[in-house]
Amino acid sequence: MTIRHFLTLQDLTSEEFQQLIDRATELKTWQKEGRIFEPLKNKVLGMIFEKSSTRTRVSFEAGMIQFGGNAIFLSPQHSQVGRGEEIADTARVLSGMVDGIMIRTFEHENVEKFAEYSSIPVINGLTDTYHPCQLLADMQAYQEHRGSIKGRTVTYIGDGNNMCHSYINAAMLLDFNLNIASPRGYLPDADIIGKAGDRVKVFASAKEASEGVDLVVTDVWASMGQEEEAQERAKTFAPFQVNSELMALTNKEALFMHCLPAHRGEEVTAEVIDSEQSVVWDEAGNRLHAQKALLEFLMA
Ligand code: CP
Ligand code: NVA
């Protein structure tokens, strides 16, 4: 059997992406009913975190335990990963010990290299370029609140970062329109936008990008690894804050999402993130169910 990896959403077909969303909702219902379902009994997921995490770590770990398996957390400080052992060597060694690997790291090339040498499924738990697991949860949350996202218009406001790139990939696979509003110099990667065709539009103004849209998404202005740029970015990104004035321009049924952690008063006001339109808690909670669907798909 060929091994499947999940390094970007593009590792899935549109049908597979939709199936994972539907399965995630089903697994969520089963979990709420207290139904025991253990398709990964005795299986082990290794998790390498070179950056901090709350949601990703807990959702993968809880998901593996609920599925009858287990997860092992590896940090660079307490493993040879942080002492320069080659990625290819780590990949080959762990392939003989566990059944799947999740990696959160800096350069996207690191997960690609890991996958090249791995004989078990590799999951991208966030790189500087992509955050595909988050999009499984976001798309599940949208569908649960508003039905199919096909043909809808989403606005991503802020840094053209890993979240933005994964939204572009999702737009291609699930066939929705994506407006992106970013400050000059912080646009998403031109090659990634280029592949999406005319369903992705770039705006210089957050307001113009938000008129009549169905979902507004934002993310932190300074991602992990960009802490030193935070002050400068705060000035540049100020006109790209998601606030009530901006939300007033959207479709009145529009939702608000943020992958979290959020900074109230920076990329989003407390008024918006804590409003009725915001589905951030469902979005975060769905990390568990969406990734269980993914683990089952790759490892069961
Ligand atoms: N959204 C997300 O990936 O959160 P963590 O950094 O807490 O894992
Ligand atoms: N863009 C953020 C997402 C955190 C989940 C970061 O990379 O830090």
JSON list of C-alpha atoms in Angstrom, two decimals, residues 105-241:
[
{"chain": "A", "resi": 105, "resn": "THR", "atom": "CA", "xyz": [8.54, 23.23, 12.34]},
{"chain": "A", "resi": 106, "resn": "PHE", "atom": "CA", "xyz": [9.89, 26.30, 10.56]},
{"chain": "A", "resi": 107, "resn": "GLU", "atom": "CA", "xyz": [10.87, 25.67, 6.91]},
{"chain": "A", "resi": 108, "resn": "HIS", "atom": "CA", "xyz": [8.30, 23.74, 4.93]},
{"chain": "A", "resi": 109, "resn": "GLU", "atom": "CA", "xyz": [11.19, 21.91, 3.23]},
{"chain": "A", "resi": 110, "resn": "ASN", "atom": "CA", "xyz": [11.83, 20.17, 6.57]},
{"chain": "A", "resi": 111, "resn": "VAL", "atom": "CA", "xyz": [8.53, 18.30, 6.48]},
{"chain": "A", "resi": 112, "resn": "GLU", "atom": "CA", "xyz": [9.07, 17.48, 2.81]},
{"chain": "A", "resi": 113, "resn": "LYS", "atom": "CA", "xyz": [12.49, 16.06, 3.61]},
{"chain": "A", "resi": 114, "resn": "PHE", "atom": "CA", "xyz": [11.07, 14.10, 6.52]},
{"chain": "A", "resi": 115, "resn": "ALA", "atom": "CA", "xyz": [8.35, 12.63, 4.31]},
{"chain": "A", "resi": 116, "resn": "GLU", "atom": "CA", "xyz": [10.89, 11.71, 1.64]},
{"chain": "A", "resi": 117, "resn": "TYR", "atom": "CA", "xyz": [12.73, 9.46, 4.10]},
{"chain": "A", "resi": 118, "resn": "SER", "atom": "CA", "xyz": [9.73, 8.27, 6.11]},
{"chain": "A", "resi": 119, "resn": "SER", "atom": "CA", "xyz": [8.00, 4.95, 5.53]},
{"chain": "A", "resi": 120, "resn": "ILE", "atom": "CA", "xyz": [5.02, 6.03, 7.70]},
{"chain": "A", "resi": 121, "resn": "PRO", "atom": "CA", "xyz": [2.49, 8.86, 7.14]},
{"chain": "A", "resi": 122, "resn": "VAL", "atom": "CA", "xyz": [3.77, 12.37, 7.90]},
{"chain": "A", "resi": 123, "resn": "ILE", "atom": "CA", "xyz": [1.36, 15.15, 8.94]},
{"chain": "A", "resi": 124, "resn": "ASN", "atom": "CA", "xyz": [2.21, 18.84, 8.78]},
{"chain": "A", "resi": 125, "resn": "GLY", "atom": "CA", "xyz": [1.21, 20.37, 12.10]},
{"chain": "A", "resi": 126, "resn": "LEU", "atom": "CA", "xyz": [2.25, 23.86, 10.86]},
{"chain": "A", "resi": 127, "resn": "THR", "atom": "CA", "xyz": [5.24, 25.20, 8.98]},
{"chain": "A", "resi": 128, "resn": "ASP", "atom": "CA", "xyz": [6.16, 28.77, 8.09]},
{"chain": "A", "resi": 129, "resn": "THR", "atom": "CA", "xyz": [4.33, 28.25, 4.78]},
{"chain": "A", "resi": 130, "resn": "TYR", "atom": "CA", "xyz": [1.24, 26.13, 5.51]},
{"chain": "A", "resi": 131, "resn": "HIS", "atom": "CA", "xyz": [-1.16, 25.11, 8.29]},
{"chain": "A", "resi": 132, "resn": "PRO", "atom": "CA", "xyz": [-3.38, 22.51, 6.58]},
{"chain": "A", "resi": 133, "resn": "CYS", "atom": "CA", "xyz": [-4.78, 20.85, 9.75]},
{"chain": "A", "resi": 134, "resn": "GLN", "atom": "CA", "xyz": [-6.35, 24.17, 10.75]},
{"chain": "A", "resi": 135, "resn": "LEU", "atom": "CA", "xyz": [-8.22, 24.35, 7.46]},
{"chain": "A", "resi": 136, "resn": "LEU", "atom": "CA", "xyz": [-9.83, 20.95, 8.03]},
{"chain": "A", "resi": 137, "resn": "ALA", "atom": "CA", "xyz": [-11.29, 22.34, 11.27]},
{"chain": "A", "resi": 138, "resn": "ASP", "atom": "CA", "xyz": [-12.23, 25.72, 9.77]},
{"chain": "A", "resi": 139, "resn": "MET", "atom": "CA", "xyz": [-14.03, 24.16, 6.82]},
{"chain": "A", "resi": 140, "resn": "GLN", "atom": "CA", "xyz": [-15.84, 21.75, 9.13]},
{"chain": "A", "resi": 141, "resn": "ALA", "atom": "CA", "xyz": [-16.96, 24.69, 11.29]},
{"chain": "A", "resi": 142, "resn": "TYR", "atom": "CA", "xyz": [-18.20, 26.63, 8.25]},
{"chain": "A", "resi": 143, "resn": "GLN", "atom": "CA", "xyz": [-20.18, 23.66, 6.95]},
{"chain": "A", "resi": 144, "resn": "GLU", "atom": "CA", "xyz": [-21.69, 22.95, 10.38]},
{"chain": "A", "resi": 145, "resn": "HIS", "atom": "CA", "xyz": [-22.91, 26.55, 10.73]},
{"chain": "A", "resi": 146, "resn": "ARG", "atom": "CA", "xyz": [-23.80, 27.52, 7.18]},
{"chain": "A", "resi": 147, "resn": "GLY", "atom": "CA", "xyz": [-23.74, 24.46, 4.89]},
{"chain": "A", "resi": 148, "resn": "SER", "atom": "CA", "xyz": [-21.49, 24.02, 1.87]},
{"chain": "A", "resi": 149, "resn": "ILE", "atom": "CA", "xyz": [-18.82, 26.67, 1.33]},
{"chain": "A", "resi": 150, "resn": "LYS", "atom": "CA", "xyz": [-18.81, 26.06, -2.43]},
{"chain": "A", "resi": 151, "resn": "GLY", "atom": "CA", "xyz": [-19.44, 29.31, -4.30]},
{"chain": "A", "resi": 152, "resn": "ARG", "atom": "CA", "xyz": [-19.28, 31.43, -1.13]},
{"chain": "A", "resi": 153, "resn": "THR", "atom": "CA", "xyz": [-16.84, 34.29, -0.63]},
{"chain": "A", "resi": 154, "resn": "VAL", "atom": "CA", "xyz": [-14.29, 34.30, 2.16]},
{"chain": "A", "resi": 155, "resn": "THR", "atom": "CA", "xyz": [-12.10, 37.25, 3.12]},
{"chain": "A", "resi": 156, "resn": "TYR", "atom": "CA", "xyz": [-8.71, 36.68, 4.67]},
{"chain": "A", "resi": 157, "resn": "ILE", "atom": "CA", "xyz": [-7.36, 39.83, 6.28]},
{"chain": "A", "resi": 158, "resn": "GLY", "atom": "CA", "xyz": [-3.79, 40.31, 7.46]},
{"chain": "A", "resi": 159, "resn": "ASP", "atom": "CA", "xyz": [-0.46, 38.63, 6.98]},
{"chain": "A", "resi": 160, "resn": "GLY", "atom": "CA", "xyz": [0.03, 36.55, 3.83]},
{"chain": "A", "resi": 161, "resn": "ASN", "atom": "CA", "xyz": [1.30, 33.73, 6.02]},
{"chain": "A", "resi": 162, "resn": "ASN", "atom": "CA", "xyz": [0.84, 29.98, 6.56]},
{"chain": "A", "resi": 163, "resn": "MET", "atom": "CA", "xyz": [-2.89, 30.41, 7.30]},
{"chain": "A", "resi": 164, "resn": "CYS", "atom": "CA", "xyz": [-3.41, 32.57, 4.23]},
{"chain": "A", "resi": 165, "resn": "HIS", "atom": "CA", "xyz": [-1.61, 30.05, 1.99]},
{"chain": "A", "resi": 166, "resn": "SER", "atom": "CA", "xyz": [-3.72, 27.21, 3.33]},
{"chain": "A", "resi": 167, "resn": "TYR", "atom": "CA", "xyz": [-6.87, 29.27, 2.70]},
{"chain": "A", "resi": 168, "resn": "ILE", "atom": "CA", "xyz": [-5.76, 29.68, -0.92]},
{"chain": "A", "resi": 169, "resn": "ASN", "atom": "CA", "xyz": [-5.34, 25.91, -1.21]},
{"chain": "A", "resi": 170, "resn": "ALA", "atom": "CA", "xyz": [-8.74, 25.31, 0.38]},
{"chain": "A", "resi": 171, "resn": "ALA", "atom": "CA", "xyz": [-10.39, 27.76, -2.07]},
{"chain": "A", "resi": 172, "resn": "MET", "atom": "CA", "xyz": [-9.04, 25.71, -4.96]},
{"chain": "A", "resi": 173, "resn": "LEU", "atom": "CA", "xyz": [-10.18, 22.37, -3.56]},
{"chain": "A", "resi": 174, "resn": "LEU", "atom": "CA", "xyz": [-13.59, 23.39, -2.20]},
{"chain": "A", "resi": 175, "resn": "ASP", "atom": "CA", "xyz": [-14.32, 25.91, -4.94]},
{"chain": "A", "resi": 176, "resn": "PHE", "atom": "CA", "xyz": [-14.97, 29.11, -3.00]},
{"chain": "A", "resi": 177, "resn": "ASN", "atom": "CA", "xyz": [-13.89, 32.68, -3.74]},
{"chain": "A", "resi": 178, "resn": "LEU", "atom": "CA", "xyz": [-11.19, 34.18, -1.58]},
{"chain": "A", "resi": 179, "resn": "ASN", "atom": "CA", "xyz": [-10.50, 37.89, -1.13]},
{"chain": "A", "resi": 180, "resn": "ILE", "atom": "CA", "xyz": [-7.18, 38.68, 0.50]},
{"chain": "A", "resi": 181, "resn": "ALA", "atom": "CA", "xyz": [-6.35, 42.05, 2.06]},
{"chain": "A", "resi": 182, "resn": "SER", "atom": "CA", "xyz": [-2.75, 42.43, 3.22]},
{"chain": "A", "resi": 183, "resn": "PRO", "atom": "CA", "xyz": [-0.42, 45.39, 3.65]},
{"chain": "A", "resi": 184, "resn": "ARG", "atom": "CA", "xyz": [2.12, 45.99, 0.93]},
{"chain": "A", "resi": 185, "resn": "GLY", "atom": "CA", "xyz": [5.14, 43.79, 1.51]},
{"chain": "A", "resi": 186, "resn": "TYR", "atom": "CA", "xyz": [3.11, 41.15, 3.38]},
{"chain": "A", "resi": 187, "resn": "LEU", "atom": "CA", "xyz": [1.20, 39.57, 0.53]},
{"chain": "A", "resi": 188, "resn": "PRO", "atom": "CA", "xyz": [1.04, 35.79, 0.23]},
{"chain": "A", "resi": 189, "resn": "ASP", "atom": "CA", "xyz": [3.47, 33.94, -2.01]},
{"chain": "A", "resi": 190, "resn": "ALA", "atom": "CA", "xyz": [2.85, 34.88, -5.65]},
{"chain": "A", "resi": 191, "resn": "ASP", "atom": "CA", "xyz": [3.32, 31.30, -6.91]},
{"chain": "A", "resi": 192, "resn": "ILE", "atom": "CA", "xyz": [0.71, 29.98, -4.49]},
{"chain": "A", "resi": 193, "resn": "ILE", "atom": "CA", "xyz": [-1.76, 32.71, -5.52]},
{"chain": "A", "resi": 194, "resn": "GLY", "atom": "CA", "xyz": [-0.92, 32.11, -9.18]},
{"chain": "A", "resi": 195, "resn": "LYS", "atom": "CA", "xyz": [-2.09, 28.49, -9.01]},
{"chain": "A", "resi": 196, "resn": "ALA", "atom": "CA", "xyz": [-5.51, 29.50, -7.68]},
{"chain": "A", "resi": 197, "resn": "GLY", "atom": "CA", "xyz": [-6.61, 31.41, -10.80]},
{"chain": "A", "resi": 198, "resn": "ASP", "atom": "CA", "xyz": [-9.30, 34.06, -10.64]},
{"chain": "A", "resi": 199, "resn": "ARG", "atom": "CA", "xyz": [-11.07, 32.66, -7.56]},
{"chain": "A", "resi": 200, "resn": "VAL", "atom": "CA", "xyz": [-8.46, 34.51, -5.46]},
{"chain": "A", "resi": 201, "resn": "LYS", "atom": "CA", "xyz": [-8.45, 38.32, -5.49]},
{"chain": "A", "resi": 202, "resn": "VAL", "atom": "CA", "xyz": [-5.97, 40.55, -3.72]},
{"chain": "A", "resi": 203, "resn": "PHE", "atom": "CA", "xyz": [-7.06, 43.90, -2.25]},
{"chain": "A", "resi": 204, "resn": "ALA", "atom": "CA", "xyz": [-5.09, 46.74, -0.71]},
{"chain": "A", "resi": 205, "resn": "SER", "atom": "CA", "xyz": [-8.04, 47.69, 1.51]},
{"chain": "A", "resi": 206, "resn": "ALA", "atom": "CA", "xyz": [-9.67, 45.49, 4.14]},
{"chain": "A", "resi": 207, "resn": "LYS", "atom": "CA", "xyz": [-12.98, 47.29, 3.59]},
{"chain": "A", "resi": 208, "resn": "GLU", "atom": "CA", "xyz": [-13.10, 46.68, -0.14]},
{"chain": "A", "resi": 209, "resn": "ALA", "atom": "CA", "xyz": [-12.26, 43.02, 0.44]},
{"chain": "A", "resi": 210, "resn": "SER", "atom": "CA", "xyz": [-15.09, 42.55, 2.95]},
{"chain": "A", "resi": 211, "resn": "GLU", "atom": "CA", "xyz": [-18.17, 43.85, 1.17]},
{"chain": "A", "resi": 212, "resn": "GLY", "atom": "CA", "xyz": [-20.96, 41.29, 1.20]},
{"chain": "A", "resi": 213, "resn": "VAL", "atom": "CA", "xyz": [-18.70, 38.34, 2.07]},
{"chain": "A", "resi": 214, "resn": "ASP", "atom": "CA", "xyz": [-19.75, 35.18, 3.93]},
{"chain": "A", "resi": 215, "resn": "LEU", "atom": "CA", "xyz": [-16.76, 34.58, 6.19]},
{"chain": "A", "resi": 216, "resn": "VAL", "atom": "CA", "xyz": [-14.02, 36.84, 7.56]},
{"chain": "A", "resi": 217, "resn": "VAL", "atom": "CA", "xyz": [-10.78, 35.24, 8.74]},
{"chain": "A", "resi": 218, "resn": "THR", "atom": "CA", "xyz": [-7.72, 36.78, 10.29]},
{"chain": "A", "resi": 219, "resn": "ASP", "atom": "CA", "xyz": [-4.57, 35.65, 12.07]},
{"chain": "A", "resi": 220, "resn": "VAL", "atom": "CA", "xyz": [-1.85, 37.15, 14.23]},
{"chain": "A", "resi": 221, "resn": "TRP", "atom": "CA", "xyz": [0.26, 39.92, 12.73]},
{"chain": "A", "resi": 222, "resn": "ALA", "atom": "CA", "xyz": [3.53, 38.33, 13.89]},
{"chain": "A", "resi": 223, "resn": "SER", "atom": "CA", "xyz": [3.72, 34.55, 13.65]},
{"chain": "A", "resi": 224, "resn": "MET", "atom": "CA", "xyz": [5.94, 32.23, 15.66]},
{"chain": "A", "resi": 225, "resn": "GLY", "atom": "CA", "xyz": [9.53, 33.03, 14.74]},
{"chain": "A", "resi": 226, "resn": "GLN", "atom": "CA", "xyz": [8.69, 36.70, 13.91]},
{"chain": "A", "resi": 227, "resn": "GLU", "atom": "CA", "xyz": [8.60, 37.98, 17.49]},
{"chain": "A", "resi": 228, "resn": "GLU", "atom": "CA", "xyz": [11.30, 40.58, 16.82]},
{"chain": "A", "resi": 229, "resn": "GLU", "atom": "CA", "xyz": [9.23, 42.14, 14.02]},
{"chain": "A", "resi": 230, "resn": "ALA", "atom": "CA", "xyz": [6.11, 42.43, 16.20]},
{"chain": "A", "resi": 231, "resn": "GLN", "atom": "CA", "xyz": [6.38, 46.17, 16.97]},
{"chain": "A", "resi": 232, "resn": "GLU", "atom": "CA", "xyz": [7.01, 47.20, 13.39]},
{"chain": "A", "resi": 233, "resn": "ARG", "atom": "CA", "xyz": [4.27, 44.91, 12.13]},
{"chain": "A", "resi": 234, "resn": "ALA", "atom": "CA", "xyz": [1.77, 46.33, 14.65]},
{"chain": "A", "resi": 235, "resn": "LYS", "atom": "CA", "xyz": [2.11, 49.75, 12.97]},
{"chain": "A", "resi": 236, "resn": "THR", "atom": "CA", "xyz": [1.91, 48.44, 9.41]},
{"chain": "A", "resi": 237, "resn": "PHE", "atom": "CA", "xyz": [-1.04, 46.15, 10.08]},
{"chain": "A", "resi": 238, "resn": "ALA", "atom": "CA", "xyz": [-3.16, 48.63, 12.09]},
{"chain": "A", "resi": 239, "resn": "PRO", "atom": "CA", "xyz": [-5.48, 49.43, 9.12]},
{"chain": "A", "resi": 240, "resn": "PHE", "atom": "CA", "xyz": [-6.10, 45.68, 8.75]},
{"chain": "A", "resi": 241, "resn": "GLN", "atom": "CA", "xyz": [-7.80, 45.13, 12.09]}
]
